PDB file of C-alpha atoms in Angstrom:
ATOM      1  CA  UNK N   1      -8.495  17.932 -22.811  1.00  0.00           C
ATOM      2  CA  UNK N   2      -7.985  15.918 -19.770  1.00  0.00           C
ATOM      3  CA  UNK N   3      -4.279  15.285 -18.689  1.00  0.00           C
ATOM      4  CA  UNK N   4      -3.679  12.055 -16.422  1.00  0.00           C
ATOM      5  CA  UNK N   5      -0.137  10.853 -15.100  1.00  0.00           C
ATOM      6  CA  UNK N   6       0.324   8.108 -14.078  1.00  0.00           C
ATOM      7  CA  UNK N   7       2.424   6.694 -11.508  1.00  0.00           C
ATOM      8  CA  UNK N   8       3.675   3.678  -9.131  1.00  0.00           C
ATOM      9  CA  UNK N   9       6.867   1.273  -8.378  1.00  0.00           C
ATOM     10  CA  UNK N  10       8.973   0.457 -10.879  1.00  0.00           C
ATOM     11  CA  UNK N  11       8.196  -2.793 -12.804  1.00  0.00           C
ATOM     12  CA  UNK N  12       4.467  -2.969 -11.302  1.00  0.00           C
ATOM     13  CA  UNK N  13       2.747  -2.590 -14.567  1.00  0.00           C
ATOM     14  CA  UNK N  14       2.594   1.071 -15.249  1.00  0.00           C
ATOM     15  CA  UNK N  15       3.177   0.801 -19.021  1.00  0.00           C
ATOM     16  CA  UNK N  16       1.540  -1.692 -19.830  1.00  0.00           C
ATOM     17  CA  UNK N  17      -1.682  -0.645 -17.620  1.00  0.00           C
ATOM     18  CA  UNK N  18      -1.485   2.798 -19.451  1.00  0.00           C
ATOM     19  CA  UNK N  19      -1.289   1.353 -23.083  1.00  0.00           C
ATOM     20  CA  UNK N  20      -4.166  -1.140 -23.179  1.00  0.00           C
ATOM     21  CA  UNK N  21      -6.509   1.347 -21.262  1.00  0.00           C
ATOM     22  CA  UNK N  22      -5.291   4.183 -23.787  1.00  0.00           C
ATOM     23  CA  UNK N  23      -6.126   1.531 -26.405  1.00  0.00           C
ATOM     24  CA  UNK N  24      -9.798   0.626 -24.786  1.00  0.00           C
ATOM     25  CA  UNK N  25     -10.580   4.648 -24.895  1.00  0.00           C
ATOM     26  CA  UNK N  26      -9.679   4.239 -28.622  1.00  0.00           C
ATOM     27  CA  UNK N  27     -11.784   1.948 -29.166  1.00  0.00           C
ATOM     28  CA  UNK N  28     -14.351   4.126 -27.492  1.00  0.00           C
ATOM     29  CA  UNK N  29     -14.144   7.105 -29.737  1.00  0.00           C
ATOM     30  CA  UNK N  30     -11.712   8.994 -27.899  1.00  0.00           C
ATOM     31  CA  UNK N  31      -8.720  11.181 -28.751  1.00  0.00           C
ATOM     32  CA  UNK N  32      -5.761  10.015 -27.290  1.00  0.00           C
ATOM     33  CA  UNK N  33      -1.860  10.800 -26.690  1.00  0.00           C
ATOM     34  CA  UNK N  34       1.245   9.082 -24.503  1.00  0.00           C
ATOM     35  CA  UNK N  35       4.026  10.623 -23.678  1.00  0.00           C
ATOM     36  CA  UNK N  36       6.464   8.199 -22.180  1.00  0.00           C
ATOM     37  CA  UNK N  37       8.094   9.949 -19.163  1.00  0.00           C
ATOM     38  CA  UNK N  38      10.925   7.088 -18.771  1.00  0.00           C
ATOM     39  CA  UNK N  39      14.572   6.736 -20.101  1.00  0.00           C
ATOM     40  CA  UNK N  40      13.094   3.322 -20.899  1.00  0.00           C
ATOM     41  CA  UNK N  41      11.315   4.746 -23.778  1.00  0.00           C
ATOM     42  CA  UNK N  42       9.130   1.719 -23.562  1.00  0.00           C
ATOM     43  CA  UNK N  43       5.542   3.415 -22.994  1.00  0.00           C
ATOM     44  CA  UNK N  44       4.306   3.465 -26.562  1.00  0.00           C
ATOM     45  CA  UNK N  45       5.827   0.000 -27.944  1.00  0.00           C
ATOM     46  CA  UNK N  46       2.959  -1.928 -27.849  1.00  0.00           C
ATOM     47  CA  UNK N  47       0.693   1.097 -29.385  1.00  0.00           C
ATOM     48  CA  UNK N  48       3.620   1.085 -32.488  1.00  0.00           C
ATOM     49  CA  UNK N  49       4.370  -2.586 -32.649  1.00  0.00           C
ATOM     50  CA  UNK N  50       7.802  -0.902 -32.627  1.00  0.00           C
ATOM     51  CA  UNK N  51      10.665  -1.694 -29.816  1.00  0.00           C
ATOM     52  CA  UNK N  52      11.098   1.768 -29.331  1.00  0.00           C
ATOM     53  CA  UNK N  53      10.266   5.226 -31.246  1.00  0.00           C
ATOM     54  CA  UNK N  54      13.297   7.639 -31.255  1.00  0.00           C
ATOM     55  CA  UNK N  55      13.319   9.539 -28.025  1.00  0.00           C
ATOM     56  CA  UNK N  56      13.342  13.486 -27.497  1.00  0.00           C
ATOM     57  CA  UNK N  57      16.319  13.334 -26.263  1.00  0.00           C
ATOM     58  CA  UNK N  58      18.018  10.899 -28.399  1.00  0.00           C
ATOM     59  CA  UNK N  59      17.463  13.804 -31.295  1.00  0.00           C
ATOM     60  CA  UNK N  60      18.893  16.270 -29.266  1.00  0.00           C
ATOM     61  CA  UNK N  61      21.879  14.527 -28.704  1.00  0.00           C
ATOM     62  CA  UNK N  62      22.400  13.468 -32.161  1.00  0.00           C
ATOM     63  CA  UNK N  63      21.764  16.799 -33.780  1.00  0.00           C
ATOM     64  CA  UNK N  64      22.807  19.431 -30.473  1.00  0.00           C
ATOM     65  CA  UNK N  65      19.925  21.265 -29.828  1.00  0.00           C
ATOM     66  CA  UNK N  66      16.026  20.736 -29.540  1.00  0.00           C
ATOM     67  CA  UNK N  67      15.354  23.959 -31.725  1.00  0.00           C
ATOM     68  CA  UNK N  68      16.603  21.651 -34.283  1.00  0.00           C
ATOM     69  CA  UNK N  69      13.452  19.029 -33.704  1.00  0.00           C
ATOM     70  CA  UNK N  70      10.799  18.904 -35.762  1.00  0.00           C
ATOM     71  CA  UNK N  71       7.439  17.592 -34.531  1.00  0.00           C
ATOM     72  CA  UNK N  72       7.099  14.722 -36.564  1.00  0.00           C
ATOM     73  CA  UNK N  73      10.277  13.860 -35.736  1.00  0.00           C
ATOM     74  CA  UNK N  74       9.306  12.541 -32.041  1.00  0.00           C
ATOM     75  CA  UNK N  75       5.609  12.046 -32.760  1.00  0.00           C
ATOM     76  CA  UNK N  76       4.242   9.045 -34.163  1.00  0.00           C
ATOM     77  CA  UNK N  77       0.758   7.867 -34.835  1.00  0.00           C
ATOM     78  CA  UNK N  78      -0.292   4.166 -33.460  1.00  0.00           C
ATOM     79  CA  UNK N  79      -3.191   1.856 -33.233  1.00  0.00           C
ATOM     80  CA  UNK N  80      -6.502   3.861 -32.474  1.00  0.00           C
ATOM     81  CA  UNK N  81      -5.074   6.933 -34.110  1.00  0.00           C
ATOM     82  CA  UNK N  82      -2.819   7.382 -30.774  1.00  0.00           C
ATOM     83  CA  UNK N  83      -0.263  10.072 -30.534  1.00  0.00           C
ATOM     84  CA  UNK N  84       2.860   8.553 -29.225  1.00  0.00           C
ATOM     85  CA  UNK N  85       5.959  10.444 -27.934  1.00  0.00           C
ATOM     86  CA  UNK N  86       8.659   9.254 -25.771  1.00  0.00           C
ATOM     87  CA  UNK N  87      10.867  12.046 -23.689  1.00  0.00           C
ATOM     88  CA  UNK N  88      14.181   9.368 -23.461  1.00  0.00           C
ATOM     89  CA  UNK N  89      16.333  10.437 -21.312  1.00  0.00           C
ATOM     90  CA  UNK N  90      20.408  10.704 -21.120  1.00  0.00           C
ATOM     91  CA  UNK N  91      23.076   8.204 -21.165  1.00  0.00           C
ATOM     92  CA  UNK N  92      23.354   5.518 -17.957  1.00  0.00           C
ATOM     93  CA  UNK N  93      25.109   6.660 -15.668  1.00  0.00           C
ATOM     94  CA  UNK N  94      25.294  10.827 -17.050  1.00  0.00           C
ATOM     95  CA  UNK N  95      22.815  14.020 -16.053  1.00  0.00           C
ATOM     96  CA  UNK N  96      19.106  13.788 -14.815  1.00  0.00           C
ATOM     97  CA  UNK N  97      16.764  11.764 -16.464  1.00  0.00           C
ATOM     98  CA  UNK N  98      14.333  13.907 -15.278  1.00  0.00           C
ATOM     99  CA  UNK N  99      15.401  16.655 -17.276  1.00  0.00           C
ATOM    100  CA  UNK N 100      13.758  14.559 -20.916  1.00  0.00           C
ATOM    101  CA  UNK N 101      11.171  14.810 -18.976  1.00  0.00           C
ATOM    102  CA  UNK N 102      10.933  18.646 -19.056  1.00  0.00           C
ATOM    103  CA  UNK N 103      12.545  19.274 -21.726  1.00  0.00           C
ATOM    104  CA  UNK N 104      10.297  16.798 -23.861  1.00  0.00           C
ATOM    105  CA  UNK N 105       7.265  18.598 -22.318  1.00  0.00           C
ATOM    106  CA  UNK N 106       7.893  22.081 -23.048  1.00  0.00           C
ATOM    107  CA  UNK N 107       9.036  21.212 -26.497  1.00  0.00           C
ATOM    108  CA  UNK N 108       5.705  19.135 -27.284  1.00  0.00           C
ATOM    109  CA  UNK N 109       3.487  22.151 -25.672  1.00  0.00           C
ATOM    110  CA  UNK N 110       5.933  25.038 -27.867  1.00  0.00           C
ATOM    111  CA  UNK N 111       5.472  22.863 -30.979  1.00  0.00           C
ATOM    112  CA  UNK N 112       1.941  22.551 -31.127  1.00  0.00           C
ATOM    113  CA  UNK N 113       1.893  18.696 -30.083  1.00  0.00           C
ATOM    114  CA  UNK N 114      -1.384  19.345 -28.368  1.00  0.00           C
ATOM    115  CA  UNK N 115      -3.444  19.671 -31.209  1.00  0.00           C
ATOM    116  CA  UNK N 116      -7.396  20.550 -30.977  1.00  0.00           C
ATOM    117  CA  UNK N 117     -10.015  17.475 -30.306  1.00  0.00           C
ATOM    118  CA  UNK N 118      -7.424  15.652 -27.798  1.00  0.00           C
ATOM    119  CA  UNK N 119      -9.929  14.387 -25.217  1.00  0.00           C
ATOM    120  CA  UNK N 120      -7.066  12.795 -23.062  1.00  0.00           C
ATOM    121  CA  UNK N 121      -3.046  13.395 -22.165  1.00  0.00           C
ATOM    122  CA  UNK N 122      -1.348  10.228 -20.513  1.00  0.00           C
ATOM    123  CA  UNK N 123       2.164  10.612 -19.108  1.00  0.00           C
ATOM    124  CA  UNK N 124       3.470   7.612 -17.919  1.00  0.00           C
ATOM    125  CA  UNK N 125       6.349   8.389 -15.534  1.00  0.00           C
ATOM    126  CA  UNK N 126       9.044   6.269 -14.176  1.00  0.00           C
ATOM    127  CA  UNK N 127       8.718   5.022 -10.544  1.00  0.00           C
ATOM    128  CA  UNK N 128       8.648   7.526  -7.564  1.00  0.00           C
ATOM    129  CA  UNK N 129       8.099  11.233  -7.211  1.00  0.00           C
ATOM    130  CA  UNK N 130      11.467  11.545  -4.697  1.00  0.00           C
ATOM    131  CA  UNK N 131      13.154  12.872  -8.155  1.00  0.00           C
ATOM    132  CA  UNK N 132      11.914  16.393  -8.822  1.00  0.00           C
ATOM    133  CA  UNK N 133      12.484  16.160 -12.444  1.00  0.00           C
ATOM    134  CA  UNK N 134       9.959  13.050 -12.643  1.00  0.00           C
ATOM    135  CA  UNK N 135       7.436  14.810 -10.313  1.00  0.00           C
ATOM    136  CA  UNK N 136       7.010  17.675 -13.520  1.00  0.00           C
ATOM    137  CA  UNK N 137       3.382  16.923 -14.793  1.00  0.00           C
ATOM    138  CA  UNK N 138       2.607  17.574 -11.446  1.00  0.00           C
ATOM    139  CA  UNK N 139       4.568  20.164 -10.148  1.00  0.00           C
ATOM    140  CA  UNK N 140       3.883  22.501 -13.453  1.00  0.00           C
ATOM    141  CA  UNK N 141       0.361  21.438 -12.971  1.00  0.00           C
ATOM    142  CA  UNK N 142       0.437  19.840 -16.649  1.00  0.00           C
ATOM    143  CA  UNK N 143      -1.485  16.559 -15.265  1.00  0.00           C
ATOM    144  CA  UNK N 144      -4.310  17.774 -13.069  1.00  0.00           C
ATOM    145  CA  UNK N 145      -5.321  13.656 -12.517  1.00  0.00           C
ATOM    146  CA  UNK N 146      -3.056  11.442 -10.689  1.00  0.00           C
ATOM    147  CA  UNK N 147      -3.674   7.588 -11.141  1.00  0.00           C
ATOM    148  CA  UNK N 148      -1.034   5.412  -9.214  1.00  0.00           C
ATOM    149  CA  UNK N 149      -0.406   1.613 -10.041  1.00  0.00           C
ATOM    150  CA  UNK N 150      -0.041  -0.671  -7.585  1.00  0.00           C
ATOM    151  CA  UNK N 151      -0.646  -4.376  -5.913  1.00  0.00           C
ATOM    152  CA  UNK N 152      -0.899  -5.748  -2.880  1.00  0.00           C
ATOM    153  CA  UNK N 153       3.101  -6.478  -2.526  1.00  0.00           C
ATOM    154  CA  UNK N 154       4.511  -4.289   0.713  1.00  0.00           C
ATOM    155  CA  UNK N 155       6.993  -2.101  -1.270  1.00  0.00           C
ATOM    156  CA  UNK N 156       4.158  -1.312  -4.045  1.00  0.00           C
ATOM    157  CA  UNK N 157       2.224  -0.281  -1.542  1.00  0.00           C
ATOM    158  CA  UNK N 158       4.415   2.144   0.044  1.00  0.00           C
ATOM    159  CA  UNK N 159       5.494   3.724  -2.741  1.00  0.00           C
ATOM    160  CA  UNK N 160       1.659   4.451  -3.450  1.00  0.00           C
ATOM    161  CA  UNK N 161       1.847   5.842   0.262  1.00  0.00           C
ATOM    162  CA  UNK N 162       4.950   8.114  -0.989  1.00  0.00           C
ATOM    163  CA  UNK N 163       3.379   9.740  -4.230  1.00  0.00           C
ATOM    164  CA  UNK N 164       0.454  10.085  -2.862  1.00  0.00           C
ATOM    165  CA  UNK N 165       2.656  12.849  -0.070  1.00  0.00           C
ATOM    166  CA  UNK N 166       4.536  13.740  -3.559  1.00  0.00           C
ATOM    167  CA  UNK N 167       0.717  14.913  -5.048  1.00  0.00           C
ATOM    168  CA  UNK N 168      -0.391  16.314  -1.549  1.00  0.00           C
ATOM    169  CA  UNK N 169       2.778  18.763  -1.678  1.00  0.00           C
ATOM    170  CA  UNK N 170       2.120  20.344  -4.923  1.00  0.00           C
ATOM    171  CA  UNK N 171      -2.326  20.222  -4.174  1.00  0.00           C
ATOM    172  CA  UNK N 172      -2.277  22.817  -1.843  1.00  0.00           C
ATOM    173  CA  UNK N 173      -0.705  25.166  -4.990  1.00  0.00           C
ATOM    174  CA  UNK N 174      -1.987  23.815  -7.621  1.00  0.00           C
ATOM    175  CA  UNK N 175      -4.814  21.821  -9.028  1.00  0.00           C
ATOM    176  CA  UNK N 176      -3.130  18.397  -9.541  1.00  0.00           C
ATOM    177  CA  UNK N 177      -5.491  15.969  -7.560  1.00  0.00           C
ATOM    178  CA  UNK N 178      -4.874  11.804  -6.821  1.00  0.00           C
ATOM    179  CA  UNK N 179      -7.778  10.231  -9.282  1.00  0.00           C
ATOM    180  CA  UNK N 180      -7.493   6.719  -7.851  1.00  0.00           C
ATOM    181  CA  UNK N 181      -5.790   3.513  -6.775  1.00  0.00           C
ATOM    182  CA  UNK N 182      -5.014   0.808  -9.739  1.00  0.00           C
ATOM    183  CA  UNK N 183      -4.585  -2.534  -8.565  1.00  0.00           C
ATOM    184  CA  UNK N 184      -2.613  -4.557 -11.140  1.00  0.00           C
ATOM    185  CA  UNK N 185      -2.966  -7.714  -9.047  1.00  0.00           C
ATOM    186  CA  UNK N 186       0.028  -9.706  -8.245  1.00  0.00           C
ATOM    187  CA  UNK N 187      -2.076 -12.656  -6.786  1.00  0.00           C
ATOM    188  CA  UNK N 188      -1.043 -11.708  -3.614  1.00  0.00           C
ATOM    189  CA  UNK N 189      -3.492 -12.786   0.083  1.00  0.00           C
ATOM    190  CA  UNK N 190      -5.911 -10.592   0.233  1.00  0.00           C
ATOM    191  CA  UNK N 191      -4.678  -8.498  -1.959  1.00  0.00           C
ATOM    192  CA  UNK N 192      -8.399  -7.013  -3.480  1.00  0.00           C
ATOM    193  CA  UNK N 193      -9.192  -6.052   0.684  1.00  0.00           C
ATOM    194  CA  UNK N 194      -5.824  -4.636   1.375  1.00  0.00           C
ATOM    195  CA  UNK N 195      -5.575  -1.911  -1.843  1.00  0.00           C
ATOM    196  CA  UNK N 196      -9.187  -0.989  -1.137  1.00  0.00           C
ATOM    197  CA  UNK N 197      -8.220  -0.271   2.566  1.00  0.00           C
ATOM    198  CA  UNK N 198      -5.105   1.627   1.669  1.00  0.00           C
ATOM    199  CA  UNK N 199      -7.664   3.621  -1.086  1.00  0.00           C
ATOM    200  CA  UNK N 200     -10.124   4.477   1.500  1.00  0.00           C
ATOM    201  CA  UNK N 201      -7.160   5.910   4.215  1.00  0.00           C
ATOM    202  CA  UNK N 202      -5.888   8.086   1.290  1.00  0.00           C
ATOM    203  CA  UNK N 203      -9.208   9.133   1.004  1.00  0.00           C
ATOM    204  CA  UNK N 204      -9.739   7.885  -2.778  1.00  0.00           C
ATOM    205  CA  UNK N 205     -10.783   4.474  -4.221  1.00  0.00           C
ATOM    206  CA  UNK N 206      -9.423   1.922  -6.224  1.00  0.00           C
ATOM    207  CA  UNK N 207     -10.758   2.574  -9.520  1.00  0.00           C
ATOM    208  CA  UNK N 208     -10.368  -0.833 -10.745  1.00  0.00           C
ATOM    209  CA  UNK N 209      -8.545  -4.162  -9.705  1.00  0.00           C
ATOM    210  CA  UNK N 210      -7.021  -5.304 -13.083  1.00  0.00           C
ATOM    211  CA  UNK N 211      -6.823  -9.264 -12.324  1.00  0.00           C
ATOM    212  CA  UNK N 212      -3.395 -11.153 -13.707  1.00  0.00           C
ATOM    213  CA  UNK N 213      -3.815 -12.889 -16.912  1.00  0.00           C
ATOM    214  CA  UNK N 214      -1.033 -14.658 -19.348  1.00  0.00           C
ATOM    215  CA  UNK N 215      -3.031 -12.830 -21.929  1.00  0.00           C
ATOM    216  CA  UNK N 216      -1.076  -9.764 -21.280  1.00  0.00           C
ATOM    217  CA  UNK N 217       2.366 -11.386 -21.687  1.00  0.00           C
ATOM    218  CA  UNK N 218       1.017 -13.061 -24.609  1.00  0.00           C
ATOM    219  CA  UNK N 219      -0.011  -9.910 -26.202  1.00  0.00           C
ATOM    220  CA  UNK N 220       3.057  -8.108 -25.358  1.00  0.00           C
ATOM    221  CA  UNK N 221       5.361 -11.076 -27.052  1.00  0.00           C
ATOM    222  CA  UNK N 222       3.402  -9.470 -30.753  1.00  0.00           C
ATOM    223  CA  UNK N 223       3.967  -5.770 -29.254  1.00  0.00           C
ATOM    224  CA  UNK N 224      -0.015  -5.160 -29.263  1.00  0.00           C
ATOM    225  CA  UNK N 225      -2.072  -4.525 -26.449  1.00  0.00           C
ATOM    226  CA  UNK N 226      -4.649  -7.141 -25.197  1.00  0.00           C
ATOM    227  CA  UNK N 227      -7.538  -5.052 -26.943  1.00  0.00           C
ATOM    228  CA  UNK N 228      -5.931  -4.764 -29.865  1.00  0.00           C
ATOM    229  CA  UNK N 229      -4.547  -8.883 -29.750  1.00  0.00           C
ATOM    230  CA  UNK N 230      -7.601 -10.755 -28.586  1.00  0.00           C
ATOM    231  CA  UNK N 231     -10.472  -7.833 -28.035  1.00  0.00           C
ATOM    232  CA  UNK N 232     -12.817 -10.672 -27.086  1.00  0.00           C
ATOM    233  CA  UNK N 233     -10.783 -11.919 -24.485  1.00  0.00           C
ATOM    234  CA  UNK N 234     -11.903 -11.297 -20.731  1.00  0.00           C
ATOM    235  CA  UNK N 235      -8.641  -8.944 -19.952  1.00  0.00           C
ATOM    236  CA  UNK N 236      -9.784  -7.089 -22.871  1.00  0.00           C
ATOM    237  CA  UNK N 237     -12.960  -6.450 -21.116  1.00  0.00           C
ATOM    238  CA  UNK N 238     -11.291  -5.674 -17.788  1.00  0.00           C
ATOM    239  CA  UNK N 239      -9.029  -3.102 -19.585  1.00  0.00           C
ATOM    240  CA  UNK N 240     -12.036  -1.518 -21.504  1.00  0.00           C
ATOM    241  CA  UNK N 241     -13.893  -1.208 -18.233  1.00  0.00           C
ATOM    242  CA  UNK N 242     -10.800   0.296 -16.660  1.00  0.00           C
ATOM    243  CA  UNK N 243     -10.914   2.850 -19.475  1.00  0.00           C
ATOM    244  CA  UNK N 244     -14.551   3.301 -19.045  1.00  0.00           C
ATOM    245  CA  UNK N 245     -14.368   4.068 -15.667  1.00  0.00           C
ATOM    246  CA  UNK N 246     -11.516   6.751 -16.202  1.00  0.00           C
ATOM    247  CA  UNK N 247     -13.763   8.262 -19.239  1.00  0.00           C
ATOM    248  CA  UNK N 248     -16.343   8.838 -15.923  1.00  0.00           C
ATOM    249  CA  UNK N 249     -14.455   9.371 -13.095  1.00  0.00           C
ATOM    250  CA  UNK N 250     -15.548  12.431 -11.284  1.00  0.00           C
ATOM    251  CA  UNK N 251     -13.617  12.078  -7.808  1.00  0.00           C
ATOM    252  CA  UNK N 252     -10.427  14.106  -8.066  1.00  0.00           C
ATOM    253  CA  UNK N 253      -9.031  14.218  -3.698  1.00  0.00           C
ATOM    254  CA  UNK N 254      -6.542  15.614  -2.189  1.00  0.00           C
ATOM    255  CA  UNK N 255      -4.821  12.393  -0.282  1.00  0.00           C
ATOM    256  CA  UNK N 256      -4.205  11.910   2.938  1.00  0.00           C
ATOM    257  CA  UNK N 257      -1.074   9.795   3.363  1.00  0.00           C
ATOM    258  CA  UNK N 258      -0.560   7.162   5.898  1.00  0.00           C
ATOM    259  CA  UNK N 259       2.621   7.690   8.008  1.00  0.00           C
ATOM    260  CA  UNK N 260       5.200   4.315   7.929  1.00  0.00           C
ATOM    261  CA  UNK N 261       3.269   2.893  11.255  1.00  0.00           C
ATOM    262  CA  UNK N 262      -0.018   3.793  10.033  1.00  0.00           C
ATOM    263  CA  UNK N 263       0.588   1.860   6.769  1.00  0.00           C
ATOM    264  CA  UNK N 264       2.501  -0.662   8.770  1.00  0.00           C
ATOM    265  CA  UNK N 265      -0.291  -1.610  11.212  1.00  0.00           C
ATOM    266  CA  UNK N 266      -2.731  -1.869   7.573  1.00  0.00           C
ATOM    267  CA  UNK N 267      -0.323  -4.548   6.785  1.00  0.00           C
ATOM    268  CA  UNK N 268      -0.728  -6.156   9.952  1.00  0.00           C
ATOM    269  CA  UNK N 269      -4.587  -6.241  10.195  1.00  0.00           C
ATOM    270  CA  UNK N 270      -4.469  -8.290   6.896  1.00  0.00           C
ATOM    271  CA  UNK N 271      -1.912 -10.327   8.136  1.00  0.00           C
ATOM    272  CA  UNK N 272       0.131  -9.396   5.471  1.00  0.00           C
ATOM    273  CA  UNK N 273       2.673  -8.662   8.308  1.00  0.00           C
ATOM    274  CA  UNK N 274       3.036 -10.227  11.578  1.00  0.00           C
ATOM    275  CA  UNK N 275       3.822  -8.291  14.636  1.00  0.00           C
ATOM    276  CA  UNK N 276       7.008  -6.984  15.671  1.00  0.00           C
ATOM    277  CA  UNK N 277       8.344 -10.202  17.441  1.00  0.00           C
ATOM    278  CA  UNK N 278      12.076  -9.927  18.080  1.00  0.00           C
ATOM    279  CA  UNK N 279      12.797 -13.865  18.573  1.00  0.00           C
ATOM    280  CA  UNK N 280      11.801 -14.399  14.944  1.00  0.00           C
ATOM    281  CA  UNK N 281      14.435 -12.246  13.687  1.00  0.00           C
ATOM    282  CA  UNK N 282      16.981 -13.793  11.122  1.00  0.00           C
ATOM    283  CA  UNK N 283      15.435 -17.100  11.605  1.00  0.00           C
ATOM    284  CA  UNK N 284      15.266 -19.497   9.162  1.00  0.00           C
ATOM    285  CA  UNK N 285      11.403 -21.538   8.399  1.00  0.00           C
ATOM    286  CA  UNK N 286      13.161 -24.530   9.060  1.00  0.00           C
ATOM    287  CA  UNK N 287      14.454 -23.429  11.876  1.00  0.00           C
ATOM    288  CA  UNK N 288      11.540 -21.693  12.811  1.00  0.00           C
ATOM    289  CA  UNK N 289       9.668 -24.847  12.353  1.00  0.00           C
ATOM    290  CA  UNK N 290      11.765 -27.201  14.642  1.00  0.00           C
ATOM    291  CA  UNK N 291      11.001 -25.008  17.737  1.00  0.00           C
TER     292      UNK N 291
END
């Protein structure tokens, strides 16, 4: 059993990447389970057609204690035979969210979620690894194989930069390595040249460049995953080869993160951004233009 987490800036794709290439190694044979690491509890809808399956953590608030969970109770079987589960998290604005997190893990390991035959374990977590409590499938060493979501935008790429130091802290005592760079393309310039670039200077690859299709949105509107929606479509194919590649990969690296001027001047030979130049400072393209 193979356990992958998978990581990367909030709202660049995460959930969505993980469920249709979950769904394409379905549709290859293989044994698969989610469990949604994000108060959200939004990383199994489109497996369900469901808006959301009753959390972990919803059931231990509504009946006071998770020896009082059953199993079935949190786990739910989708499309492809998919075991779903979704941690939850607590109210806005009360406790850690990161605590559904562990709490959702050790329950599903003491409960015998992990049943024989699973080939892979996805946990999609929320965001960042800054948060202790969402940096658990790596810190207990439950995900071994770190996949981080990202694009070519600035801020996606630096908070690649930052989980990739979150995975390098916990490698050296433990086995959790960075699998590879997915580029869920924003149409950005240059955007295929720059995520391979930051790949290769963490010392990994980007596994696949998932291109930007309507098809998604489209798919996601009917709660289904492209494979499942349109599996001849060509985004389809790009998630199925995403999932293929995955079902392969071999190259499991320790990163080597980029400090803030490293990643910086990366940015800058792309001419993604221009050099510090303090006379352009707070002003204005038309005013910039009129010079």
């Amino acid at each position: 059993m193979r356990q992958l987490a998978i990581y990367g800036k909030g709202g660049i794709g995460k959930s969505t990447t993980t469920q249709n290439t979950v769904a394409g190694l379905a549709a290859m044979g293989k044994k698969c389970m989610i469990v949604g690491c994000d108060p959200k509890a939004d990383s199994t809808r489109l497996i369900l057609h469901a808006k959301a399956q009753a959390t972990v953590m919803d059931l231990v608030r509504e009946r006071g204690t998770v020896e009082d969970l059953e199993v079935d109770d949190v786990l739910k079987i989708g499309y492809g035979g998919i075991r779903c589960v979704e941690s939850g998290g607590p109210e806005p604005g009360v406790g850690c969210a990161g605590r559904g997190v562990i709490t959702a893990i050790n329950f599903l390991e003491e409960n015998g979620a992990y049943v024989p035959g699973l080939d892979f374990v996805f946990y999609d977590v929320l965001g960042d690894v800054v948060c202790g409590g969402f940096a658990m499938p790596i810190r207990e060493g439950k995900a071994e194989e770190i996949y981080i979501v990202c694009s070519g935008e600035m801020m996606a790429m630096y908070a690649a930069n930052n989980i990739a130091k979150g995975i390098l802290k916990y490698a050296t005592s433990g086995k959790v390595r960075l699998a590879g760079l997915i580029c869920n393309a924003r149409k950005t310039d240059k955007e295929f040249e720059l995520v391979d670039a930051l790949s290769r200077k963490l010392g990994t690859q980007m596994i696949h460049f998932v291109p930007r299709d309507n098809q998604v949105q489209r798919a996601e509107m009917r709660r289904m995953t492209v494979i499942e929606y349109s599996p001849e479509h060509p985004q389809a194919q790009e998630y199925r080869e995403l999932a293929r590649k995955i079902s392969e990969n071999k190259m499991l690296v320790v990163p080597t993160p980029l400090q803030m001027e490293e990643l910086e001047d990366l940015l800058m030979e792309y001419g993604i951004m221009e050099a510090d130049d303090e006379s352009i400072i707070g002003v204005a393209e038309a005013a910039a233009a009129g010079k």
